[in-house]
CSV table of C-alpha atoms in Angstrom, one decimal:
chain,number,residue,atom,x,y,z
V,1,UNK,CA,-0.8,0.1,3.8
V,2,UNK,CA,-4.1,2.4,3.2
V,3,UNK,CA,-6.7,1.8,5.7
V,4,UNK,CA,-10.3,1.8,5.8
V,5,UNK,CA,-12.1,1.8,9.3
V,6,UNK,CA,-15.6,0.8,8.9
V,7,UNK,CA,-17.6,0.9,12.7
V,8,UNK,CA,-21.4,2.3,14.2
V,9,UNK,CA,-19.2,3.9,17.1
V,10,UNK,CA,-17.3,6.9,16.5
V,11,UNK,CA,-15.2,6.1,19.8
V,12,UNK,CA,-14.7,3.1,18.3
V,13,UNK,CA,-13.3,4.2,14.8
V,14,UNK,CA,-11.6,7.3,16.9
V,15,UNK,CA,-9.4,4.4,19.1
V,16,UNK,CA,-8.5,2.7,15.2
V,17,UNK,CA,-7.4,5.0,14.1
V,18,UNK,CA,-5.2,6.3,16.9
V,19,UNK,CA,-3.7,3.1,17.2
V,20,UNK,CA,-3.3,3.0,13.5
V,21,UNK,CA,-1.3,6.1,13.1
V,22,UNK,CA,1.1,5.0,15.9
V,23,UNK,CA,2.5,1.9,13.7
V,24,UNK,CA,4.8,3.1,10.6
V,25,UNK,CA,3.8,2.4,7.0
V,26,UNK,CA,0.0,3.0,7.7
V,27,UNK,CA,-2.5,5.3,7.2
V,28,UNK,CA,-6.0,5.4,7.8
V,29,UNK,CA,-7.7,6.6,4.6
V,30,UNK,CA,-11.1,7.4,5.8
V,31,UNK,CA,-13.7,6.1,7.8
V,32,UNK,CA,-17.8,4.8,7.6
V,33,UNK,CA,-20.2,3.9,10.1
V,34,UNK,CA,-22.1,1.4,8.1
V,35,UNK,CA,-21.8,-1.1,5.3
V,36,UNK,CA,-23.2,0.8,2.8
V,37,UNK,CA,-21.1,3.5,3.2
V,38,UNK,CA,-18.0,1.1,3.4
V,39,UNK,CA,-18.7,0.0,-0.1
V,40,UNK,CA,-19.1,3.7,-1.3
V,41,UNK,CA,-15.4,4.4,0.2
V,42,UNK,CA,-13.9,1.4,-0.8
V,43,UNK,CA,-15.0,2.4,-4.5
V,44,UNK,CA,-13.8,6.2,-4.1
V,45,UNK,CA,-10.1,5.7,-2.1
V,46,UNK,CA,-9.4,1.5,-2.9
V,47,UNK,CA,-7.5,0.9,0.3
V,48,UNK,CA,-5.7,-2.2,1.1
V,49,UNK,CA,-7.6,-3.2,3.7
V,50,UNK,CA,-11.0,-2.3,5.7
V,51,UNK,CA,-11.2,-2.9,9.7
V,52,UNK,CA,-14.8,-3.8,9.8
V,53,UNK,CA,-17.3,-4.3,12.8
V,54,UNK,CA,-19.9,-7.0,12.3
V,55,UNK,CA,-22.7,-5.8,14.4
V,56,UNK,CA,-23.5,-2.6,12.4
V,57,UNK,CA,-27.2,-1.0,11.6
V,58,UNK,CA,-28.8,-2.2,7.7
V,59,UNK,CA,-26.1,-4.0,6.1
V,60,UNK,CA,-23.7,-5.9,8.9
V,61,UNK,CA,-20.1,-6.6,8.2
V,62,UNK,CA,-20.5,-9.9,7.2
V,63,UNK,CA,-22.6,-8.8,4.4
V,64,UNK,CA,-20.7,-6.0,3.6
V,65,UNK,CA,-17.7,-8.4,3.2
V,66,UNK,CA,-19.4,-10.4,1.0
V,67,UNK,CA,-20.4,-7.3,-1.5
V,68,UNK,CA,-16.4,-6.1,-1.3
V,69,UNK,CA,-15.1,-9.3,-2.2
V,70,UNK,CA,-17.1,-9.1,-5.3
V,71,UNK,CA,-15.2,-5.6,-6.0
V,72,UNK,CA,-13.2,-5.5,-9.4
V,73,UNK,CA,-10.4,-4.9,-7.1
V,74,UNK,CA,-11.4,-6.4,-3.5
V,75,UNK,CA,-9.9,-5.3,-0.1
V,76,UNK,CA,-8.6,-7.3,2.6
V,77,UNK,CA,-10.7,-7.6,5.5
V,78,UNK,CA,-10.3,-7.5,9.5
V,79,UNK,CA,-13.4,-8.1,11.1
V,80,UNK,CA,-13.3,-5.9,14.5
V,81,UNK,CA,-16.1,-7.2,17.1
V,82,UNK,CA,-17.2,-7.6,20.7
V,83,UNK,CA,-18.8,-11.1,19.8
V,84,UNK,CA,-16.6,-14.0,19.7
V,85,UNK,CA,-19.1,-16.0,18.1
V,86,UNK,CA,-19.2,-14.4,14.6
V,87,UNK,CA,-15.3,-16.2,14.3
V,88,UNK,CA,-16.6,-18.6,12.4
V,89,UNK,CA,-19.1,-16.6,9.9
V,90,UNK,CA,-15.9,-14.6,9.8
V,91,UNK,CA,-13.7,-16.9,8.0
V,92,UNK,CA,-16.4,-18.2,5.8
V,93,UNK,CA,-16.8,-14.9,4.1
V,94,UNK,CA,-12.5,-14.7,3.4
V,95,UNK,CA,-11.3,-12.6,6.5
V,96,UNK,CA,-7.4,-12.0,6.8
V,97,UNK,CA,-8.2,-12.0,10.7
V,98,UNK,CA,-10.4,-11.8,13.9
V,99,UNK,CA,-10.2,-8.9,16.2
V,100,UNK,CA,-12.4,-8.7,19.3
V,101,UNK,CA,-12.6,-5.3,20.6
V,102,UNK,CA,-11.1,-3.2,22.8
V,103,UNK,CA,-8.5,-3.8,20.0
V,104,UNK,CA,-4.9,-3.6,21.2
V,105,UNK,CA,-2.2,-2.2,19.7
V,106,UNK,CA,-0.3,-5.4,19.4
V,107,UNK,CA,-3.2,-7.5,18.3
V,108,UNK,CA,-3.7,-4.6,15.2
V,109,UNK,CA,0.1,-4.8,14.6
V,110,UNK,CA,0.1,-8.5,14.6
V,111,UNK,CA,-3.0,-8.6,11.8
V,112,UNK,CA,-1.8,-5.8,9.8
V,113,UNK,CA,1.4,-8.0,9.8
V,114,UNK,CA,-0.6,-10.9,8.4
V,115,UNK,CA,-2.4,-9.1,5.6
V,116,UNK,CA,1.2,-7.3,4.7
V,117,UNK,CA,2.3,-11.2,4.6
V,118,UNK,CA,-0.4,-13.1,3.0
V,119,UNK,CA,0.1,-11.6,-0.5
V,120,UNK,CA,2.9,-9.4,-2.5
V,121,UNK,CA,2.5,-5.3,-2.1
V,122,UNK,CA,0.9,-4.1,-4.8
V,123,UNK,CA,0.3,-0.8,-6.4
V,124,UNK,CA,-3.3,0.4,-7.4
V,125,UNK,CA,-2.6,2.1,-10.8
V,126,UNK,CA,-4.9,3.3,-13.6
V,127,UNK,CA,-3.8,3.8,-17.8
V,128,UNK,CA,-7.1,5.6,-18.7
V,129,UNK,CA,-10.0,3.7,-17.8
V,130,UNK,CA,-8.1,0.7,-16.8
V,131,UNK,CA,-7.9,0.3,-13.0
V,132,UNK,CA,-5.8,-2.8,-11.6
V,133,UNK,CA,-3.4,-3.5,-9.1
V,134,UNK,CA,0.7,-3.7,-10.1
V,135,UNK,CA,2.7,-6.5,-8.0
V,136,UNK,CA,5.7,-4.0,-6.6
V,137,UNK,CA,8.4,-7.1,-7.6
V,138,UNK,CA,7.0,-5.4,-11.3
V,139,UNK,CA,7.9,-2.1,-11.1
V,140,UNK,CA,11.2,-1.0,-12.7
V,141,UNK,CA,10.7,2.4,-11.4
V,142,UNK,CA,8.4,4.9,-10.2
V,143,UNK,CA,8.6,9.4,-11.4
V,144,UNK,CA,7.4,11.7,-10.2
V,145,UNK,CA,5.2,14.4,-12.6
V,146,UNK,CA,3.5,17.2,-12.1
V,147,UNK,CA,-0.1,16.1,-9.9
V,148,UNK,CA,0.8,12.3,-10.3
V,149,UNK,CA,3.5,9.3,-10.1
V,150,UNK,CA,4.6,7.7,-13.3
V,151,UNK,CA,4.5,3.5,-12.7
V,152,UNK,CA,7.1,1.8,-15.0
V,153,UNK,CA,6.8,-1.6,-15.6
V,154,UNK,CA,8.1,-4.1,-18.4
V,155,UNK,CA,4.3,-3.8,-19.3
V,156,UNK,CA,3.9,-0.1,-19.4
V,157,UNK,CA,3.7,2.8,-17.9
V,158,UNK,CA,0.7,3.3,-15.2
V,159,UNK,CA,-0.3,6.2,-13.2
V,160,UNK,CA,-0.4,6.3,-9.3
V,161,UNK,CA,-2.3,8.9,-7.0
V,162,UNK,CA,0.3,8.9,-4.5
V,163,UNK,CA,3.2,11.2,-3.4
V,164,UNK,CA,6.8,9.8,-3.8
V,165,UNK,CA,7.7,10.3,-0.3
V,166,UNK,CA,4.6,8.1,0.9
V,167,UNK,CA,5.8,5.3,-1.3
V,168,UNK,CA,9.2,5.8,-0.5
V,169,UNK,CA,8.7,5.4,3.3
V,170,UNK,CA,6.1,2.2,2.6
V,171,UNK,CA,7.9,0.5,-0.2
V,172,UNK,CA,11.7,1.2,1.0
V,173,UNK,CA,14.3,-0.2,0.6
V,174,UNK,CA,12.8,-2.4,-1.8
V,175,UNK,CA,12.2,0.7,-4.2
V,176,UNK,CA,15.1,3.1,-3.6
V,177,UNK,CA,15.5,6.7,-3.9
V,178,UNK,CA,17.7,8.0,-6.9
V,179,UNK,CA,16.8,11.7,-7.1
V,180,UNK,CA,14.2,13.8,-6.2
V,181,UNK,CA,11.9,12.8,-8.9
V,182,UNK,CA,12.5,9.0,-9.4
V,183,UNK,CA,12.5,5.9,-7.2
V,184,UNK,CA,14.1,2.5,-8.5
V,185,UNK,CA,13.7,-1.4,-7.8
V,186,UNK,CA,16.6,-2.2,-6.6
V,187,UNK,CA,15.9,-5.7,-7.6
V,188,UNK,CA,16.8,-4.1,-11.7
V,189,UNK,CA,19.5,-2.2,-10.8
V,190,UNK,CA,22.6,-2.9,-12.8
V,191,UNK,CA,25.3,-0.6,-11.8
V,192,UNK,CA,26.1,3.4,-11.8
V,193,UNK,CA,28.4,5.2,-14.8
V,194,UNK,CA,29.4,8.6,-15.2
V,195,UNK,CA,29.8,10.6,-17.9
V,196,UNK,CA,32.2,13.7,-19.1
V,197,UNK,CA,30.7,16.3,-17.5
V,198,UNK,CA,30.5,14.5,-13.9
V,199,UNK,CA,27.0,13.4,-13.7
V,200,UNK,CA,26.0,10.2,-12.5
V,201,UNK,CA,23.2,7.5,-14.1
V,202,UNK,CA,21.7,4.5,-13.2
V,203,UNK,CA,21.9,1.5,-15.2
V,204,UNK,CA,18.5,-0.2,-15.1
V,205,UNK,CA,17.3,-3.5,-16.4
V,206,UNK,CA,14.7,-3.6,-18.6
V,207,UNK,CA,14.8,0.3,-19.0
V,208,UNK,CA,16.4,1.8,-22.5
V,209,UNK,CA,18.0,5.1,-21.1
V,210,UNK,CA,20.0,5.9,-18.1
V,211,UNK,CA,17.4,7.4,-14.6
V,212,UNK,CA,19.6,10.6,-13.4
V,213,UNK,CA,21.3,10.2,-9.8
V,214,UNK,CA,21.6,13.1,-7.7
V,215,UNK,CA,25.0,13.6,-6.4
V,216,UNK,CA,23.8,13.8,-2.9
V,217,UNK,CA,22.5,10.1,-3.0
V,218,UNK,CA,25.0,9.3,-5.4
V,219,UNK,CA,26.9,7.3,-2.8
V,220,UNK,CA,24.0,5.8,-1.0
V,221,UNK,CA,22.5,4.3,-4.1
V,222,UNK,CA,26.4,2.6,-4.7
V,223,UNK,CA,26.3,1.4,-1.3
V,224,UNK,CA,22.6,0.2,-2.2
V,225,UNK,CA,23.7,-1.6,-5.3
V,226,UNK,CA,26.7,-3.6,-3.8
V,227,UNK,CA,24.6,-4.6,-1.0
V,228,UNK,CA,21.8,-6.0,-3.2
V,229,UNK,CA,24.7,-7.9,-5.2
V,230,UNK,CA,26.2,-9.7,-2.2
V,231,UNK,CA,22.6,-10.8,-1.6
């Protein structure tokens, strides 16, 4: 999940995003020290979610919630505060969760654990001027090209600003590793067939043409396959 850490303190946003690099499958995308400048980096980097202090200089967090809910493509929010009696105000405005500060590391994993919970991963893709997010349960399968990832869906093909190894190590083993280039839904995967000279090709559902298998993960992506078909 991409991260947004929005506080007045730099200790403050320094301890975030220690504690945020410490749990797998997270990354802290950048950071602001006001409201404004939340709603400026939510617009340039679209992260999943934005850890936001209340009590902030000009525009507070519960205004500044209010403005990114109103985003084509809103964030989810965690209010981080000192106050206890903002909990309220908090809720009102659509927060995921309430974190009073010093934040712990468990309390952060536990509401990072709720946002991950309260709605399907999705992808934030663009097809020219189009910008939307992708439910991941969508995705057939994902290639890599030359400065970009190639989203395949049954509606299309989108592109992602994202490496394949970042998505691999947030998305797996939902979205599985093939070859070097491609990751597939294991959800559509049909079966594994070889032809005369050796190689090996995926079967996919919804996909006309065979994804290439490398022979090294060859026999992880059977193993892969039966398991998802005893599910």
């Amino acid at each position: 999940m991409n991260v947004l850490i929005v506080d007045d303190e730099p200790l403050a946003r320094a301890r975030l995003r220690r504690l945020l690099e410490a749990l797998p499958g997270h990354a802290c995308v950048g950071e602001a020290a006001d409201g404004d400048a939340a709603l400026d980096a939510c617009e340039r980097l679209n992260p999943d979610l934005v850890l936001l202090d209340i009590r902030m200089p000009g525009r507070d967090g519960l205004s500044t919630a209010r403005a990114l809910a109103a985003l084509p493509v809103p964030p989810a929010v965690v209010f981080t505060t000192a106050f206890s009696d903002f909990a309220a105000e908090a809720f009102d405005v659509a927060a995921v969760h309430y974190l009073l500060k010093p934040v712990s590391a468990e309390r952060l994993a536990q509401a990072l654990d709720r946002v991950s919970s309260a709605a399907p991963p999705t992808l934030l893709v663009s097809r020219g001027s189009q910008v939307q997010r992708v439910t991941v349960a969508s995705v057939l399968y994902v290639r890599a090209e030359a400065k970009y990832l190639a989203v395949h869906t049954a509606a299309g093909e989108w592109l992602l600003e994202d490496s394949l190894a970042r998505l691999e190590l947030r998305l797996a083993p939902q979205l599985l590793r093939i070859h070097r280039a491609l990751l597939v839904n294991v959800r559509y995967l049909i079966g594994l067939q070889r032809d005369a000279d050796g190689r090996v090709w995926a079967v996919v559902d919804g996909v006309t043409a065979p994804l290439p298998v490398s022979r090294r993960l060859a026999a992880g992506v059977q193993q892969a396959l039966e398991h998802h078909g005893s599910d």
